[in-house]
Amino acid sequence: MDKSPGHVSERMMQRFFRLELSRRDTAWLVRHLLSRCPQCLEVALQVGQYEGFIPTGKGEFQSASASHDPASYAEVFLGLLRGGEGDVMRLARERLQGMGLLAELEKHPLKQRLSLVRDDPRFHHWGLFDRMLVKYLDYSRNDPQAGIDLVYLALGVLETLPQDRYKKELIEDFRASAFSALGNAKRLGGFFEEAKAAIQAAWESLEDGTGDPLEEANLLSLEATLHRDLGQFDRSAALLDRAIRIYKEIGDDNRYARILIQQADAFGHAEPAKGIELLQDALSLLDAAQEPRLELCARHNLAWFLNDAGQSNEALAFLEMTRPLYCVFTDSWTQLRLHWLEARIARSLGDLIESEAIFQKVAAEFEKRDIHHELTLVSIDLAETYSTQGKLDAAVKLAADFQPVLASWGMHAEGQAMWMLFHKSLAEHAAMKATVETAAFRGIAHYFHHAWHRPMRFESTKPS
């Protein structure tokens, strides 16, 4: 891309006015200038005058050369440049209206909402569509099917948008965003084949869209998450690398940081040092004021991996620095993950009785909320804490009691076999009153972290 880092060069701006830029570079340039970067706006005005686009006495732009096509992208851009602030305010107002429209829809039973969207022109509104794609994740956290239903409703809104107001290519971008959200909602609900189909539909819509690189990068990120859940880590890493290249090109540091956090989560549980490095890079890029929850996620995971890497004092210090941010997000999910981290650090520092009590409390809360994956992982932590205190019989009982629970959740046969091996090994060590190595617990936790949904090939976790 022909630009200096973070700013538009005169050469790039000249190529833009001459319609010589690629579609991706054009999209980046327009997005960057509409962010009102003073340095680049000055370059745009200078080069625009030189290339024959000059301001009239009324403050409007017109071409000084009859050879320019009046419908060219350059003239459209200059109109946007002049009215960029107004466009931002218009979108902000539409989003505000969308919030009100969604709140109104939520008053009606689910079965009535689609007919309301189809029949009432007030709901034929981009702001409503946009709000639904923002809110579906909140729905999904409590009820995956509710998130799926909301995205389907958003697709219904999309079909009602006035065709004369939005270009076909822009509608395809909207459709790609909706199918991306549907794929993610299906993934969260455990419907992996349907998630794949939705993501494929998103790619097809994107091909007919405006070529917005952000849409492409966001879709790459979502698809990478799906492959991660399926245990296909090489494929996931390749997709994330492609997304990173795009975010670097367009200068979007926050989204670049998000991908680094995603990579750290994928690899840091097996390689804490790699996770630490990725998260440190992410935090150096992240604008915390814009993304406070993302900053908390990065800080939480960094403390987690520092502890896993044997740097427990550093993990505790970092946790203390982060506590004010935990106080901002008081939802139960965030607080449970905080207590889980506290228990792991306490165990590493030798505070075993306190650690055991916290693990028991966290496990009980996960069980009450039917959060199966996290309950399995925290149960492994609790078993390790029992073992470290010499309470091998308690660890064996926990493993034995958990076996039918896994089966009742529909755990795949390989996962059940892995747990049986884990239980058998604990029982053997208890009979011999032998120490169980930490690596045994790390191994079974790694397996269930990465192979929760689909089996994977893995070396035995039998304790040595």
Short mmCIF file of N, CA and C in Angstrom, two decimals, residues 276 279 283 296-309 311-312 314-320 322 326 341 344-345:
data_model
loop_
_atom_site.label_atom_id
_atom_site.label_comp_id
_atom_site.label_asym_id
_atom_site.label_seq_id
_atom_site.Cartn_x
_atom_site.Cartn_y
_atom_site.Cartn_z
N ILE A 276 1.97 -14.60 26.65
CA ILE A 276 2.42 -13.38 27.30
C ILE A 276 2.92 -12.38 26.27
N LEU A 279 0.04 -10.87 24.23
CA LEU A 279 -0.80 -9.96 25.00
C LEU A 279 -0.08 -8.66 25.31
N LEU A 283 -1.61 -5.05 24.26
CA LEU A 283 -1.83 -3.94 25.19
C LEU A 283 -1.08 -2.68 24.76
N LEU A 296 -9.60 -5.27 29.61
CA LEU A 296 -9.74 -6.17 30.75
C LEU A 296 -9.47 -7.61 30.33
N CYS A 297 -9.99 -8.00 29.17
CA CYS A 297 -9.75 -9.36 28.67
C CYS A 297 -8.25 -9.62 28.52
N ALA A 298 -7.54 -8.66 27.92
CA ALA A 298 -6.10 -8.83 27.70
C ALA A 298 -5.35 -8.89 29.03
N ARG A 299 -5.71 -8.02 29.96
CA ARG A 299 -5.04 -8.00 31.25
C ARG A 299 -5.32 -9.27 32.05
N HIS A 300 -6.56 -9.73 32.00
CA HIS A 300 -6.93 -10.96 32.70
C HIS A 300 -6.12 -12.14 32.17
N ASN A 301 -6.07 -12.27 30.86
CA ASN A 301 -5.35 -13.39 30.27
C ASN A 301 -3.85 -13.29 30.51
N LEU A 302 -3.32 -12.06 30.54
CA LEU A 302 -1.89 -11.89 30.79
C LEU A 302 -1.55 -12.35 32.21
N ALA A 303 -2.37 -11.98 33.19
CA ALA A 303 -2.14 -12.45 34.56
C ALA A 303 -2.23 -13.97 34.62
N TRP A 304 -3.20 -14.54 33.89
CA TRP A 304 -3.39 -16.00 33.85
C TRP A 304 -2.13 -16.68 33.32
N PHE A 305 -1.60 -16.19 32.19
CA PHE A 305 -0.44 -16.83 31.57
C PHE A 305 0.84 -16.58 32.36
N LEU A 306 0.96 -15.41 33.00
CA LEU A 306 2.11 -15.18 33.88
C LEU A 306 2.13 -16.22 35.00
N ASN A 307 0.98 -16.49 35.56
CA ASN A 307 0.89 -17.50 36.61
C ASN A 307 1.24 -18.88 36.07
N ASP A 308 0.71 -19.22 34.88
CA ASP A 308 1.02 -20.52 34.28
C ASP A 308 2.51 -20.66 33.97
N ALA A 309 3.17 -19.54 33.68
CA ALA A 309 4.60 -19.56 33.34
C ALA A 309 5.49 -19.60 34.58
N GLN A 311 5.44 -17.34 37.02
CA GLN A 311 5.71 -15.98 37.51
C GLN A 311 4.52 -15.52 38.38
N SER A 312 4.32 -16.23 39.47
CA SER A 312 3.11 -16.01 40.28
C SER A 312 3.10 -14.64 40.95
N GLU A 314 4.50 -11.91 39.84
CA GLU A 314 4.20 -10.94 38.78
C GLU A 314 2.72 -10.98 38.42
N ALA A 315 2.16 -12.19 38.39
CA ALA A 315 0.73 -12.35 38.09
C ALA A 315 -0.11 -11.65 39.15
N LEU A 316 0.26 -11.82 40.42
CA LEU A 316 -0.49 -11.18 41.50
C LEU A 316 -0.40 -9.66 41.42
N ALA A 317 0.81 -9.16 41.15
CA ALA A 317 0.98 -7.71 41.03
C ALA A 317 0.16 -7.16 39.87
N PHE A 318 0.14 -7.88 38.76
CA PHE A 318 -0.61 -7.43 37.60
C PHE A 318 -2.11 -7.48 37.88
N LEU A 319 -2.53 -8.51 38.61
CA LEU A 319 -3.94 -8.61 39.00
C LEU A 319 -4.34 -7.42 39.86
N GLU A 320 -3.50 -7.05 40.81
CA GLU A 320 -3.81 -5.91 41.67
C GLU A 320 -3.93 -4.62 40.87
N THR A 322 -4.99 -4.40 37.96
CA THR A 322 -6.18 -4.51 37.10
C THR A 322 -7.48 -4.44 37.89
N TYR A 326 -11.79 -4.43 36.91
CA TYR A 326 -12.79 -5.45 37.25
C TYR A 326 -14.00 -4.81 37.94
N LEU A 341 -9.28 -16.88 38.53
CA LEU A 341 -7.89 -16.45 38.43
C LEU A 341 -7.28 -16.29 39.82
N ARG A 344 -6.32 -19.66 41.19
CA ARG A 344 -5.14 -20.24 40.56
C ARG A 344 -3.86 -19.58 41.08
N ILE A 345 -3.88 -18.26 41.24
CA ILE A 345 -2.70 -17.57 41.76
C ILE A 345 -2.46 -17.96 43.21
#
